[in-house]
Amino acid sequence: MQKSKSEKYHKILNSAGAVFAEHGFYKATISQIAARAGVADGTLYLYFKNKDDILYQYLSFKTDVVFEKMNVAVAKGTNAESKLRNLIRCHLEEFQSDRNMAIIFQSEVRYLRDIESQVKNISKMYLDLLSDIIEQGQIEGSMRQDLFVGLVKRFILGAVEGVISTWVNAHGRYDLGSMADPLVDLYMTGVRGG
């Protein structure tokens, strides 16, 4: 099986993303993916074992691309708060720029047991980024030291995923990236009135 990351390979991956987003993973077929990519059904088997492998490689590819951008965005921050803003803004903007990816991550992968370990690894990578930022904020004094880092990072991830899910369900009718600052402001200041 050829594993080169050719133009055809990426065209198939992107076509699969569109088909999975439109029809759902279980209803999507190899024929639909091949037709969308403009290749014969058999061509997919030169690059992938089966439909599950296509999804696995799609998620791996998208994860690599997005996390590279997230790491760059975080590195540009000068303190914990700016790193958190950059991370969340990048996360939201990447999902907004690829609605198919947003649909797949929010609607499909949660229910597929075969890729459960891959999803856990993706979550762990994100939570590790958040841990570093939160711990830096606690050292700087911009974030309370009495907070449990594990709880805080899951709170942030849950809020971001909730905003993305709402955007997906609203068919992308508003600027998802514009939600980054309100999310960080909510986290940094809380909901308690003055």
CSV table of C-alpha atoms in Angstrom, one decimal:
chain,number,residue,atom,x,y,z
A,1,MET,CA,0.0,0.0,0.0
A,2,GLN,CA,1.4,3.3,-1.1
A,3,LYS,CA,1.8,5.8,1.8
A,4,SER,CA,3.2,8.8,-0.1
A,5,LYS,CA,1.4,12.0,0.7
A,6,SER,CA,0.7,12.8,-3.0
A,7,GLU,CA,-1.8,15.3,-4.3
A,8,LYS,CA,-4.2,12.5,-5.1
A,9,TYR,CA,-3.9,11.2,-1.5
A,10,HIS,CA,-4.8,14.7,-0.1
A,11,LYS,CA,-7.6,15.1,-2.6
A,12,ILE,CA,-9.1,11.8,-1.5
A,13,LEU,CA,-8.8,12.8,2.2
A,14,ASN,CA,-10.5,16.2,1.6
A,15,SER,CA,-13.2,14.5,-0.5
A,16,ALA,CA,-13.7,12.0,2.3
A,17,GLY,CA,-14.1,14.8,4.8
A,18,ALA,CA,-16.8,16.4,2.6
A,19,VAL,CA,-18.6,13.1,2.2
A,20,PHE,CA,-18.4,12.2,6.0
A,21,ALA,CA,-19.6,15.6,6.9
A,22,GLU,CA,-22.5,15.5,4.5
A,23,HIS,CA,-23.7,11.9,5.0
A,24,GLY,CA,-22.1,10.8,8.3
A,25,PHE,CA,-19.4,8.2,8.6
A,26,TYR,CA,-21.7,5.1,8.6
A,27,LYS,CA,-23.8,6.2,5.6
A,28,ALA,CA,-20.8,7.4,3.6
A,29,THR,CA,-19.6,4.9,1.0
A,30,ILE,CA,-16.3,4.3,-0.7
A,31,SER,CA,-18.0,5.0,-4.1
A,32,GLN,CA,-19.2,8.5,-2.9
A,33,ILE,CA,-15.7,9.4,-1.7
A,34,ALA,CA,-14.1,8.2,-4.9
A,35,ALA,CA,-16.7,10.1,-7.0
A,36,ARG,CA,-16.1,13.3,-5.0
A,37,ALA,CA,-12.3,12.8,-5.5
A,38,GLY,CA,-12.7,12.1,-9.2
A,39,VAL,CA,-11.0,8.7,-9.0
A,40,ALA,CA,-12.1,5.1,-9.5
A,41,ASP,CA,-13.2,3.2,-6.3
A,42,GLY,CA,-10.2,0.9,-6.6
A,43,THR,CA,-7.8,3.8,-6.5
A,44,LEU,CA,-8.7,4.5,-2.8
A,45,TYR,CA,-7.3,1.1,-1.9
A,46,LEU,CA,-3.9,2.1,-3.2
A,47,TYR,CA,-3.8,4.6,-0.3
A,48,PHE,CA,-6.2,3.2,2.3
A,49,LYS,CA,-7.2,-0.2,3.7
A,50,ASN,CA,-10.9,0.7,4.1
A,51,LYS,CA,-13.3,3.5,5.1
A,52,ASP,CA,-12.2,3.3,8.7
A,53,ASP,CA,-8.6,3.8,7.6
A,54,ILE,CA,-9.6,6.8,5.6
A,55,LEU,CA,-11.2,8.4,8.6
A,56,TYR,CA,-8.2,7.5,10.8
A,57,GLN,CA,-5.8,9.1,8.3
A,58,TYR,CA,-8.1,12.1,7.8
A,59,LEU,CA,-8.1,12.8,11.6
A,60,SER,CA,-4.4,12.3,11.8
A,61,PHE,CA,-3.7,14.7,8.9
A,62,LYS,CA,-6.1,17.4,10.2
A,63,THR,CA,-4.7,17.0,13.8
A,64,ASP,CA,-1.1,17.5,12.6
A,65,VAL,CA,-2.0,20.6,10.6
A,66,VAL,CA,-4.1,22.2,13.3
A,67,PHE,CA,-1.8,21.4,16.2
A,68,GLU,CA,1.2,22.8,14.3
A,69,LYS,CA,-0.8,26.1,13.9
A,70,MET,CA,-1.9,26.0,17.5
A,71,ASN,CA,1.7,25.6,18.8
A,72,VAL,CA,2.8,28.5,16.6
A,73,ALA,CA,-0.1,30.6,17.9
A,74,VAL,CA,0.7,29.8,21.6
A,75,ALA,CA,4.4,30.5,21.1
A,76,LYS,CA,3.5,34.1,19.9
A,77,GLY,CA,1.9,34.8,23.3
A,78,THR,CA,3.8,36.9,25.8
A,79,ASN,CA,2.0,35.7,28.9
A,80,ALA,CA,-0.5,33.0,29.9
A,81,GLU,CA,-3.6,35.0,29.0
A,82,SER,CA,-2.3,35.9,25.6
A,83,LYS,CA,-1.3,32.3,25.0
A,84,LEU,CA,-4.8,31.2,26.0
A,85,ARG,CA,-6.4,33.7,23.7
A,86,ASN,CA,-4.2,32.7,20.8
A,87,LEU,CA,-4.9,29.0,21.4
A,88,ILE,CA,-8.6,29.4,21.5
A,89,ARG,CA,-8.7,31.9,18.6
A,90,CYS,CA,-6.6,29.5,16.5
A,91,HIS,CA,-8.8,26.5,17.4
A,92,LEU,CA,-12.0,28.4,16.5
A,93,GLU,CA,-10.6,29.9,13.3
A,94,GLU,CA,-9.3,26.5,12.1
A,95,PHE,CA,-12.6,24.9,12.6
A,96,GLN,CA,-14.4,27.8,10.9
A,97,SER,CA,-12.1,27.6,7.9
A,98,ASP,CA,-12.9,23.9,7.5
A,99,ARG,CA,-16.5,23.3,8.3
A,100,ASN,CA,-16.3,19.7,7.2
A,101,MET,CA,-13.6,19.1,9.8
A,102,ALA,CA,-15.7,20.8,12.5
A,103,ILE,CA,-18.7,18.6,11.7
A,104,ILE,CA,-16.6,15.5,11.7
A,105,PHE,CA,-14.9,16.3,15.0
A,106,GLN,CA,-18.1,17.5,16.7
A,107,SER,CA,-20.7,15.1,15.3
A,108,GLU,CA,-19.0,12.0,14.1
A,109,VAL,CA,-15.9,11.0,16.1
A,110,ARG,CA,-17.6,11.0,19.5
A,111,TYR,CA,-19.6,8.0,18.5
A,112,LEU,CA,-17.0,5.8,16.8
A,113,ARG,CA,-15.5,3.3,19.2
A,114,ASP,CA,-12.9,2.2,16.6
A,115,ILE,CA,-11.1,5.5,16.9
A,116,GLU,CA,-11.6,6.1,20.6
A,117,SER,CA,-7.9,5.9,21.3
A,118,GLN,CA,-7.1,8.4,18.5
A,119,VAL,CA,-9.6,10.9,19.9
A,120,LYS,CA,-8.2,10.4,23.4
A,121,ASN,CA,-4.7,11.2,22.1
A,122,ILE,CA,-6.0,14.4,20.4
A,123,SER,CA,-7.7,15.5,23.6
A,124,LYS,CA,-4.6,14.8,25.6
A,125,MET,CA,-2.5,16.9,23.2
A,126,TYR,CA,-4.9,19.8,23.7
A,127,LEU,CA,-5.2,19.4,27.4
A,128,ASP,CA,-1.4,19.3,27.7
A,129,LEU,CA,-1.2,22.7,25.9
A,130,LEU,CA,-3.8,24.0,28.3
A,131,SER,CA,-2.0,22.6,31.3
A,132,ASP,CA,1.2,24.5,30.3
A,133,ILE,CA,-0.7,27.7,29.9
A,134,ILE,CA,-2.6,27.4,33.1
A,135,GLU,CA,0.5,26.5,35.1
A,136,GLN,CA,2.3,29.5,33.6
A,137,GLY,CA,-0.7,31.7,34.6
A,138,GLN,CA,-0.6,30.4,38.1
A,139,ILE,CA,3.1,31.2,38.3
A,140,GLU,CA,2.6,34.7,36.9
A,141,GLY,CA,-0.3,35.3,39.3
A,142,SER,CA,-2.8,35.9,36.5
A,143,MET,CA,-4.7,32.7,37.4
A,144,ARG,CA,-5.6,31.5,40.8
A,145,GLN,CA,-3.3,29.0,42.4
A,146,ASP,CA,-6.1,27.2,44.3
A,147,LEU,CA,-7.7,25.9,41.1
A,148,PHE,CA,-7.3,22.3,40.1
A,149,VAL,CA,-5.5,22.4,36.7
A,150,GLY,CA,-7.3,19.2,35.6
A,151,LEU,CA,-10.7,20.8,36.2
A,152,VAL,CA,-9.8,24.1,34.6
A,153,LYS,CA,-8.5,22.6,31.4
A,154,ARG,CA,-11.6,20.4,31.0
A,155,PHE,CA,-13.8,23.5,31.7
A,156,ILE,CA,-12.0,25.4,28.9
A,157,LEU,CA,-12.0,22.5,26.4
A,158,GLY,CA,-15.7,21.8,27.1
A,159,ALA,CA,-16.6,25.5,26.6
A,160,VAL,CA,-14.6,25.6,23.3
A,161,GLU,CA,-16.3,22.4,22.1
A,162,GLY,CA,-19.7,23.7,23.1
A,163,VAL,CA,-19.2,26.9,21.1
A,164,ILE,CA,-18.0,24.9,18.0
A,165,SER,CA,-21.0,22.5,18.3
A,166,THR,CA,-23.4,25.4,18.5
A,167,TRP,CA,-21.8,27.0,15.4
A,168,VAL,CA,-22.0,23.7,13.5
A,169,ASN,CA,-25.7,23.3,14.5
A,170,ALA,CA,-26.3,26.9,13.4
A,171,HIS,CA,-24.8,26.0,10.0
A,172,GLY,CA,-21.9,28.4,10.4
A,173,ARG,CA,-24.1,31.5,10.3
A,174,TYR,CA,-21.8,33.7,12.4
A,175,ASP,CA,-18.1,34.3,12.9
A,176,LEU,CA,-16.8,31.5,15.1
A,177,GLY,CA,-13.4,33.2,15.6
A,178,SER,CA,-15.2,36.2,17.3
A,179,MET,CA,-16.1,33.9,20.2
A,180,ALA,CA,-12.5,33.5,21.3
A,181,ASP,CA,-12.2,36.7,23.4
A,182,PRO,CA,-15.5,36.4,25.1
A,183,LEU,CA,-14.6,32.8,26.1
A,184,VAL,CA,-11.3,33.8,27.5
A,185,ASP,CA,-12.8,36.8,29.2
A,186,LEU,CA,-15.4,34.5,30.8
A,187,TYR,CA,-12.7,32.2,32.1
A,188,MET,CA,-10.4,35.0,33.3
A,189,THR,CA,-13.1,37.1,35.1
A,190,GLY,CA,-15.7,34.5,35.8
A,191,VAL,CA,-19.5,35.1,36.1
A,192,ARG,CA,-19.6,36.7,39.5
A,193,GLY,CA,-21.0,40.3,39.5
A,194,GLY,CA,-19.1,43.2,41.0
